[in-house]
PDB file of C-alpha atoms in Angstrom:
ATOM      1  CA  MET N 332      26.172 -66.655 -37.878  1.00  0.00           C
ATOM      2  CA  ASP N 333      24.241 -63.460 -37.189  1.00  0.00           C
ATOM      3  CA  ASN N 334      25.223 -61.449 -34.142  1.00  0.00           C
ATOM      4  CA  MET N 335      22.410 -61.830 -31.632  1.00  0.00           C
ATOM      5  CA  ASN N 336      23.604 -58.906 -29.564  1.00  0.00           C
ATOM      6  CA  ASP N 337      22.785 -56.547 -32.436  1.00  0.00           C
ATOM      7  CA  ASP N 338      19.149 -57.436 -32.991  1.00  0.00           C
ATOM      8  CA  VAL N 339      17.672 -59.338 -30.052  1.00  0.00           C
ATOM      9  CA  THR N 340      14.560 -57.527 -28.856  1.00  0.00           C
ATOM     10  CA  TYR N 341      12.008 -57.933 -26.078  1.00  0.00           C
ATOM     11  CA  PRO N 342       9.591 -59.620 -26.119  1.00  0.00           C
ATOM     12  CA  LEU N 343      10.612 -62.625 -28.168  1.00  0.00           C
ATOM     13  CA  ASP N 344       8.067 -64.310 -30.417  1.00  0.00           C
ATOM     14  CA  ILE N 345       8.073 -67.903 -31.634  1.00  0.00           C
ATOM     15  CA  SER N 346       9.847 -66.985 -34.871  1.00  0.00           C
ATOM     16  CA  SER N 347      12.722 -65.163 -33.176  1.00  0.00           C
ATOM     17  CA  LEU N 348      12.916 -67.875 -30.513  1.00  0.00           C
ATOM     18  CA  ASN N 349      13.401 -70.546 -33.184  1.00  0.00           C
ATOM     19  CA  ARG N 350      16.037 -68.440 -34.919  1.00  0.00           C
ATOM     20  CA  TYR N 351      18.053 -67.882 -31.760  1.00  0.00           C
ATOM     21  CA  PHE N 352      17.693 -71.520 -30.745  1.00  0.00           C
ATOM     22  CA  ILE N 353      19.344 -72.519 -34.012  1.00  0.00           C
ATOM     23  CA  GLN N 354      22.157 -70.088 -33.230  1.00  0.00           C
ATOM     24  CA  LEU N 355      22.642 -71.670 -29.808  1.00  0.00           C
ATOM     25  CA  ILE N 356      22.791 -75.169 -31.257  1.00  0.00           C
ATOM     26  CA  SER N 357      25.227 -74.012 -33.933  1.00  0.00           C
ATOM     27  CA  CYS N 358      27.716 -72.390 -31.548  1.00  0.00           C
ATOM     28  CA  GLY N 359      31.152 -73.743 -32.354  1.00  0.00           C
ATOM     29  CA  ASP N 360      32.873 -72.831 -29.087  1.00  0.00           C
ATOM     30  CA  ASP N 361      32.035 -72.099 -25.465  1.00  0.00           C
ATOM     31  CA  TYR N 362      32.883 -68.395 -25.629  1.00  0.00           C
ATOM     32  CA  GLN N 363      30.441 -67.864 -28.484  1.00  0.00           C
ATOM     33  CA  PHE N 364      27.770 -69.794 -26.572  1.00  0.00           C
ATOM     34  CA  GLN N 365      28.425 -67.740 -23.446  1.00  0.00           C
ATOM     35  CA  GLU N 366      28.069 -64.459 -25.339  1.00  0.00           C
ATOM     36  CA  LEU N 367      24.752 -65.596 -26.817  1.00  0.00           C
ATOM     37  CA  ILE N 368      23.142 -66.591 -23.525  1.00  0.00           C
ATOM     38  CA  LYS N 369      24.441 -63.385 -21.921  1.00  0.00           C
ATOM     39  CA  THR N 370      21.865 -61.449 -23.939  1.00  0.00           C
ATOM     40  CA  PHE N 371      19.390 -64.165 -24.842  1.00  0.00           C
ATOM     41  CA  LEU N 372      18.668 -65.831 -21.482  1.00  0.00           C
ATOM     42  CA  PRO N 373      17.387 -62.767 -19.559  1.00  0.00           C
ATOM     43  CA  ILE N 374      15.166 -61.677 -22.460  1.00  0.00           C
ATOM     44  CA  LEU N 375      13.878 -65.223 -22.900  1.00  0.00           C
ATOM     45  CA  ILE N 376      12.816 -65.464 -19.256  1.00  0.00           C
ATOM     46  CA  ARG N 377      11.153 -62.047 -19.389  1.00  0.00           C
ATOM     47  CA  SER N 378       9.245 -63.091 -22.534  1.00  0.00           C
ATOM     48  CA  ILE N 379       7.805 -66.327 -21.144  1.00  0.00           C
ATOM     49  CA  GLU N 380       4.710 -64.842 -19.537  1.00  0.00           C
ATOM     50  CA  LEU N 381       3.719 -62.812 -22.582  1.00  0.00           C
ATOM     51  CA  GLN N 382       3.482 -65.690 -25.037  1.00  0.00           C
ATOM     52  CA  THR N 383       1.441 -68.800 -25.840  1.00  0.00           C
ATOM     53  CA  ASP N 384       1.739 -72.374 -24.643  1.00  0.00           C
ATOM     54  CA  ASP N 385       3.459 -73.321 -27.915  1.00  0.00           C
ATOM     55  CA  PHE N 386       6.084 -70.674 -27.199  1.00  0.00           C
ATOM     56  CA  ARG N 387       6.579 -71.990 -23.667  1.00  0.00           C
ATOM     57  CA  LYS N 388       6.935 -75.562 -24.888  1.00  0.00           C
ATOM     58  CA  LYS N 389       9.701 -74.385 -27.194  1.00  0.00           C
ATOM     59  CA  VAL N 390      11.298 -72.578 -24.266  1.00  0.00           C
ATOM     60  CA  VAL N 391      11.555 -75.914 -22.457  1.00  0.00           C
ATOM     61  CA  GLU N 392      13.611 -77.307 -25.353  1.00  0.00           C
ATOM     62  CA  VAL N 393      15.883 -74.276 -25.176  1.00  0.00           C
ATOM     63  CA  PHE N 394      16.373 -74.635 -21.415  1.00  0.00           C
ATOM     64  CA  ILE N 395      17.186 -78.331 -21.776  1.00  0.00           C
ATOM     65  CA  HIS N 396      19.851 -77.537 -24.377  1.00  0.00           C
ATOM     66  CA  ILE N 397      21.328 -74.717 -22.285  1.00  0.00           C
ATOM     67  CA  ASN N 398      21.400 -76.882 -19.150  1.00  0.00           C
ATOM     68  CA  LYS N 399      23.110 -79.808 -20.866  1.00  0.00           C
ATOM     69  CA  ARG N 400      25.835 -77.615 -22.283  1.00  0.00           C
ATOM     70  CA  VAL N 401      26.368 -75.401 -19.247  1.00  0.00           C
ATOM     71  CA  LYS N 402      26.452 -78.215 -16.685  1.00  0.00           C
ATOM     72  CA  THR N 403      29.239 -80.019 -18.546  1.00  0.00           C
ATOM     73  CA  ARG N 404      31.310 -76.836 -18.960  1.00  0.00           C
ATOM     74  CA  PRO N 405      31.848 -75.075 -15.621  1.00  0.00           C
ATOM     75  CA  GLU N 406      33.860 -72.310 -17.275  1.00  0.00           C
ATOM     76  CA  ILE N 407      30.780 -70.962 -19.114  1.00  0.00           C
ATOM     77  CA  GLN N 408      29.469 -67.878 -17.319  1.00  0.00           C
ATOM     78  CA  ILE N 409      25.746 -67.204 -16.840  1.00  0.00           C
ATOM     79  CA  PRO N 410      24.384 -63.602 -16.748  1.00  0.00           C
ATOM     80  CA  VAL N 411      23.696 -63.702 -13.004  1.00  0.00           C
ATOM     81  CA  GLN N 412      23.469 -59.954 -12.467  1.00  0.00           C
ATOM     82  CA  SER N 413      20.941 -59.450 -15.275  1.00  0.00           C
ATOM     83  CA  LEU N 414      18.817 -62.316 -13.961  1.00  0.00           C
ATOM     84  CA  LEU N 415      19.023 -60.978 -10.407  1.00  0.00           C
ATOM     85  CA  GLU N 416      17.906 -57.546 -11.575  1.00  0.00           C
ATOM     86  CA  ILE N 417      14.899 -59.119 -13.305  1.00  0.00           C
ATOM     87  CA  PHE N 418      14.144 -61.234 -10.242  1.00  0.00           C
ATOM     88  CA  THR N 419      14.470 -58.247  -7.897  1.00  0.00           C
ATOM     89  CA  THR N 420      12.403 -55.733  -9.863  1.00  0.00           C
ATOM     90  CA  SER N 421       9.687 -58.086 -11.164  1.00  0.00           C
ATOM     91  CA  ILE N 422       7.775 -58.710  -7.945  1.00  0.00           C
ATOM     92  CA  GLN N 423       4.629 -59.745  -9.797  1.00  0.00           C
ATOM     93  CA  CYS N 424       6.252 -62.290 -12.129  1.00  0.00           C
ATOM     94  CA  SER N 425       4.738 -65.768 -12.097  1.00  0.00           C
ATOM     95  CA  PRO N 426       6.189 -68.649 -10.068  1.00  0.00           C
ATOM     96  CA  PHE N 427       7.234 -70.273 -13.340  1.00  0.00           C
ATOM     97  CA  ALA N 428       9.431 -67.337 -14.417  1.00  0.00           C
ATOM     98  CA  SER N 429      10.752 -66.900 -10.868  1.00  0.00           C
ATOM     99  CA  ASN N 430      11.720 -70.555 -10.592  1.00  0.00           C
ATOM    100  CA  PHE N 431      13.708 -70.571 -13.810  1.00  0.00           C
ATOM    101  CA  SER N 432      15.351 -67.266 -12.911  1.00  0.00           C
ATOM    102  CA  ILE N 433      16.532 -68.490  -9.542  1.00  0.00           C
ATOM    103  CA  MET N 434      17.695 -71.809 -10.984  1.00  0.00           C
ATOM    104  CA  TYR N 435      20.110 -69.997 -13.289  1.00  0.00           C
ATOM    105  CA  ILE N 436      21.041 -67.445 -10.609  1.00  0.00           C
ATOM    106  CA  LYS N 437      22.190 -70.238  -8.319  1.00  0.00           C
ATOM    107  CA  MET N 438      23.921 -72.126 -11.109  1.00  0.00           C
ATOM    108  CA  GLY N 439      25.762 -69.031 -12.306  1.00  0.00           C
ATOM    109  CA  PHE N 440      26.621 -67.539  -8.910  1.00  0.00           C
ATOM    110  CA  MET N 441      28.786 -70.496  -7.961  1.00  0.00           C
ATOM    111  CA  ARG N 442      30.835 -69.957 -11.155  1.00  0.00           C
ATOM    112  CA  LEU N 443      31.627 -66.312 -10.484  1.00  0.00           C
ATOM    113  CA  LYS N 444      34.953 -65.071  -9.195  1.00  0.00           C
ATOM    114  CA  PRO N 445      34.903 -64.188  -5.477  1.00  0.00           C
ATOM    115  CA  ASP N 446      35.079 -60.429  -6.064  1.00  0.00           C
ATOM    116  CA  HIS N 447      32.040 -60.566  -8.351  1.00  0.00           C
ATOM    117  CA  GLN N 448      30.131 -62.665  -5.815  1.00  0.00           C
ATOM    118  CA  VAL N 449      30.816 -59.982  -3.205  1.00  0.00           C
ATOM    119  CA  GLU N 450      29.566 -57.251  -5.558  1.00  0.00           C
ATOM    120  CA  LEU N 451      26.238 -59.062  -5.918  1.00  0.00           C
ATOM    121  CA  VAL N 452      25.574 -59.497  -2.185  1.00  0.00           C
ATOM    122  CA  PRO N 453      23.646 -56.183  -1.844  1.00  0.00           C
ATOM    123  CA  LEU N 454      21.469 -57.185  -4.806  1.00  0.00           C
ATOM    124  CA  LEU N 455      20.876 -60.593  -3.230  1.00  0.00           C
ATOM    125  CA  PHE N 456      19.651 -58.868  -0.071  1.00  0.00           C
ATOM    126  CA  GLN N 457      17.320 -56.683  -2.136  1.00  0.00           C
ATOM    127  CA  SER N 458      15.851 -59.743  -3.831  1.00  0.00           C
ATOM    128  CA  LEU N 459      14.692 -61.308  -0.542  1.00  0.00           C
ATOM    129  CA  THR N 460      11.626 -59.086  -0.171  1.00  0.00           C
ATOM    130  CA  ASN N 461       8.228 -60.684  -0.897  1.00  0.00           C
ATOM    131  CA  ARG N 462       9.694 -64.029  -1.951  1.00  0.00           C
ATOM    132  CA  SER N 463       8.717 -67.568  -1.057  1.00  0.00           C
ATOM    133  CA  ILE N 464      10.527 -69.186   1.856  1.00  0.00           C
ATOM    134  CA  SER N 465      12.301 -71.651  -0.430  1.00  0.00           C
ATOM    135  CA  HIS N 466      13.584 -68.843  -2.659  1.00  0.00           C
ATOM    136  CA  GLN N 467      14.667 -66.767   0.340  1.00  0.00           C
ATOM    137  CA  GLU N 468      16.604 -69.678   1.808  1.00  0.00           C
ATOM    138  CA  LEU N 469      18.400 -70.374  -1.444  1.00  0.00           C
ATOM    139  CA  LEU N 470      19.338 -66.705  -1.906  1.00  0.00           C
ATOM    140  CA  MET N 471      20.531 -66.401   1.691  1.00  0.00           C
ATOM    141  CA  GLY N 472      22.587 -69.538   1.169  1.00  0.00           C
ATOM    142  CA  LEU N 473      24.385 -67.744  -1.667  1.00  0.00           C
ATOM    143  CA  ILE N 474      24.975 -64.745   0.606  1.00  0.00           C
ATOM    144  CA  VAL N 475      26.452 -66.989   3.295  1.00  0.00           C
ATOM    145  CA  TYR N 476      28.701 -68.608   0.701  1.00  0.00           C
ATOM    146  CA  ALA N 477      30.013 -65.165  -0.333  1.00  0.00           C
ATOM    147  CA  LEU N 478      30.606 -63.996   3.258  1.00  0.00           C
ATOM    148  CA  GLN N 479      34.003 -65.671   3.298  1.00  0.00           C
ATOM    149  CA  HIS N 480      35.199 -63.183   0.672  1.00  0.00           C
ATOM    150  CA  ILE N 481      33.724 -60.012   2.218  1.00  0.00           C
ATOM    151  CA  LYS N 482      36.105 -57.703   4.048  1.00  0.00           C
ATOM    152  CA  ILE N 483      34.032 -55.781   6.571  1.00  0.00           C
ATOM    153  CA  ILE N 484      35.620 -52.976   8.578  1.00  0.00           C
ATOM    154  CA  PRO N 485      33.909 -52.675  11.996  1.00  0.00           C
ATOM    155  CA  ASN N 486      31.978 -49.506  12.811  1.00  0.00           C
ATOM    156  CA  MET N 487      32.104 -48.178   9.268  1.00  0.00           C
ATOM    157  CA  ASN N 488      29.041 -46.354   7.938  1.00  0.00           C
ATOM    158  CA  GLU N 489      29.950 -47.617   4.485  1.00  0.00           C
ATOM    159  CA  ASN N 490      28.884 -51.118   5.495  1.00  0.00           C
ATOM    160  CA  ILE N 491      25.525 -49.841   6.746  1.00  0.00           C
ATOM    161  CA  ILE N 492      24.825 -47.989   3.519  1.00  0.00           C
ATOM    162  CA  LYS N 493      26.097 -50.739   1.247  1.00  0.00           C
ATOM    163  CA  TYR N 494      24.028 -53.599   2.613  1.00  0.00           C
ATOM    164  CA  GLY N 495      21.033 -51.546   3.750  1.00  0.00           C
ATOM    165  CA  LEU N 496      19.925 -53.848   6.556  1.00  0.00           C
ATOM    166  CA  THR N 497      19.473 -51.176   9.214  1.00  0.00           C
ATOM    167  CA  ASP N 498      16.316 -49.829   7.568  1.00  0.00           C
ATOM    168  CA  GLN N 499      14.980 -53.300   6.713  1.00  0.00           C
ATOM    169  CA  PRO N 500      14.297 -54.950  10.089  1.00  0.00           C
ATOM    170  CA  ILE N 501      12.269 -57.796   8.591  1.00  0.00           C
ATOM    171  CA  ILE N 502      15.038 -58.794   6.177  1.00  0.00           C
ATOM    172  CA  ARG N 503      17.678 -58.297   8.879  1.00  0.00           C
ATOM    173  CA  ASN N 504      15.871 -60.615  11.298  1.00  0.00           C
ATOM    174  CA  LEU N 505      15.229 -63.112   8.520  1.00  0.00           C
ATOM    175  CA  PHE N 506      18.933 -63.275   7.706  1.00  0.00           C
ATOM    176  CA  LEU N 507      19.991 -63.445  11.366  1.00  0.00           C
ATOM    177  CA  ASN N 508      17.649 -66.386  11.936  1.00  0.00           C
ATOM    178  CA  PHE N 509      19.066 -68.077   8.861  1.00  0.00           C
ATOM    179  CA  LEU N 510      22.596 -67.567  10.196  1.00  0.00           C
ATOM    180  CA  LEU N 511      21.572 -69.144  13.495  1.00  0.00           C
ATOM    181  CA  ASN N 512      20.292 -72.169  11.601  1.00  0.00           C
ATOM    182  CA  VAL N 513      23.584 -72.366   9.723  1.00  0.00           C
ATOM    183  CA  ILE N 514      25.512 -72.301  12.995  1.00  0.00           C
ATOM    184  CA  LEU N 515      23.383 -75.184  14.289  1.00  0.00           C
ATOM    185  CA  LEU N 516      24.047 -77.333  11.220  1.00  0.00           C
ATOM    186  CA  PRO N 517      26.186 -80.432  11.851  1.00  0.00           C
ATOM    187  CA  TYR N 518      29.891 -80.302  11.116  1.00  0.00           C
ATOM    188  CA  LYS N 519      31.994 -83.126   9.768  1.00  0.00           C
ATOM    189  CA  PHE N 520      35.669 -83.809  10.188  1.00  0.00           C
ATOM    190  CA  VAL N 521      37.639 -84.223   6.952  1.00  0.00           C
ATOM    191  CA  LYS N 522      41.451 -84.344   6.753  1.00  0.00           C
ATOM    192  CA  LYS N 523      41.896 -82.474  10.051  1.00  0.00           C
ATOM    193  CA  THR N 524      39.749 -79.597   8.816  1.00  0.00           C
ATOM    194  CA  PHE N 525      36.210 -78.772   9.836  1.00  0.00           C
ATOM    195  CA  PHE N 526      33.787 -78.094   7.019  1.00  0.00           C
ATOM    196  CA  LEU N 527      30.309 -76.694   7.355  1.00  0.00           C
ATOM    197  CA  THR N 528      27.679 -78.918   5.802  1.00  0.00           C
ATOM    198  CA  LEU N 529      25.507 -76.400   3.959  1.00  0.00           C
ATOM    199  CA  LYS N 530      23.308 -77.490   1.078  1.00  0.00           C
ATOM    200  CA  LEU N 531      23.020 -75.051  -1.797  1.00  0.00           C
ATOM    201  CA  GLN N 532      21.045 -77.234  -4.139  1.00  0.00           C
ATOM    202  CA  PRO N 533      18.992 -75.499  -6.862  1.00  0.00           C
ATOM    203  CA  GLU N 534      15.287 -76.083  -6.681  1.00  0.00           C
ATOM    204  CA  LYS N 535      14.215 -78.799  -9.062  1.00  0.00           C
ATOM    205  CA  VAL N 536      12.426 -77.698 -12.188  1.00  0.00           C
ATOM    206  CA  ASP N 537      10.431 -80.179 -14.218  1.00  0.00           C
ATOM    207  CA  LEU N 538      11.428 -79.490 -17.810  1.00  0.00           C
ATOM    208  CA  LYS N 539       8.384 -81.096 -19.380  1.00  0.00           C
ATOM    209  CA  PRO N 540       5.887 -79.417 -21.701  1.00  0.00           C
ATOM    210  CA  ASN N 541       2.939 -80.152 -19.417  1.00  0.00           C
ATOM    211  CA  VAL N 542       4.456 -77.885 -16.779  1.00  0.00           C
ATOM    212  CA  PHE N 543       2.805 -74.983 -18.561  1.00  0.00           C
ATOM    213  CA  LYS N 544      -0.749 -76.207 -18.141  1.00  0.00           C
ATOM    214  CA  SER N 545      -0.808 -74.849 -14.624  1.00  0.00           C
ATOM    215  CA  HIS N 546       2.330 -72.766 -14.407  1.00  0.00           C
ATOM    216  CA  GLU N 547       0.635 -70.055 -12.366  1.00  0.00           C
ATOM    217  CA  SER N 548       0.217 -72.481  -9.490  1.00  0.00           C
ATOM    218  CA  HIS N 549       3.456 -74.355 -10.151  1.00  0.00           C
ATOM    219  CA  ARG N 550       6.005 -74.585  -7.369  1.00  0.00           C
ATOM    220  CA  ILE N 551       9.408 -76.186  -7.468  1.00  0.00           C
ATOM    221  CA  SER N 552       9.608 -79.029  -5.028  1.00  0.00           C
TER     222      SER N 552
END
């Protein structure tokens, strides 16, 4: 099998997409599959808006294959940081590209080791600006999930610089309001331990070809 990491280029065209799709299907083990999507998935999502409907229909097939394999193998890592960087810097990307990006961000974040989740918290905060309410809530849910692993030393300037909330009053208030909502969520008693009932469900994406007919106005329900 050819090494995708050596020759994958942006943007993808239909020919290269077909070639890499065959490589994905032909992966003999999970590590090989993981290494392929590490490079391929971010470039694929970035290429979606630059291509034709036929290209996008093929992309749906690729996403279906990736989802089936990844969901049954929790040890496979998804390139969360690369996807977050695309999501954070591409403010003008279409709802379609944003929805698929955040779907894989959520899916992959929950697979990361705690220390890596903590490292991505500042980037998650950066990604909140100019996003839909549903996307903001999902991203803040990931931040809340990672809070349990963050060691914050009180009155340290390092915290202020690292998370950058002092100079972003809108984002700070948004997150504080979200935390208040989390506190007000119902608790349930299980085996003498209280657990917070917090839903972190990915937004549903309809993986059907006709989703592309109006993808500019598409929203995940």
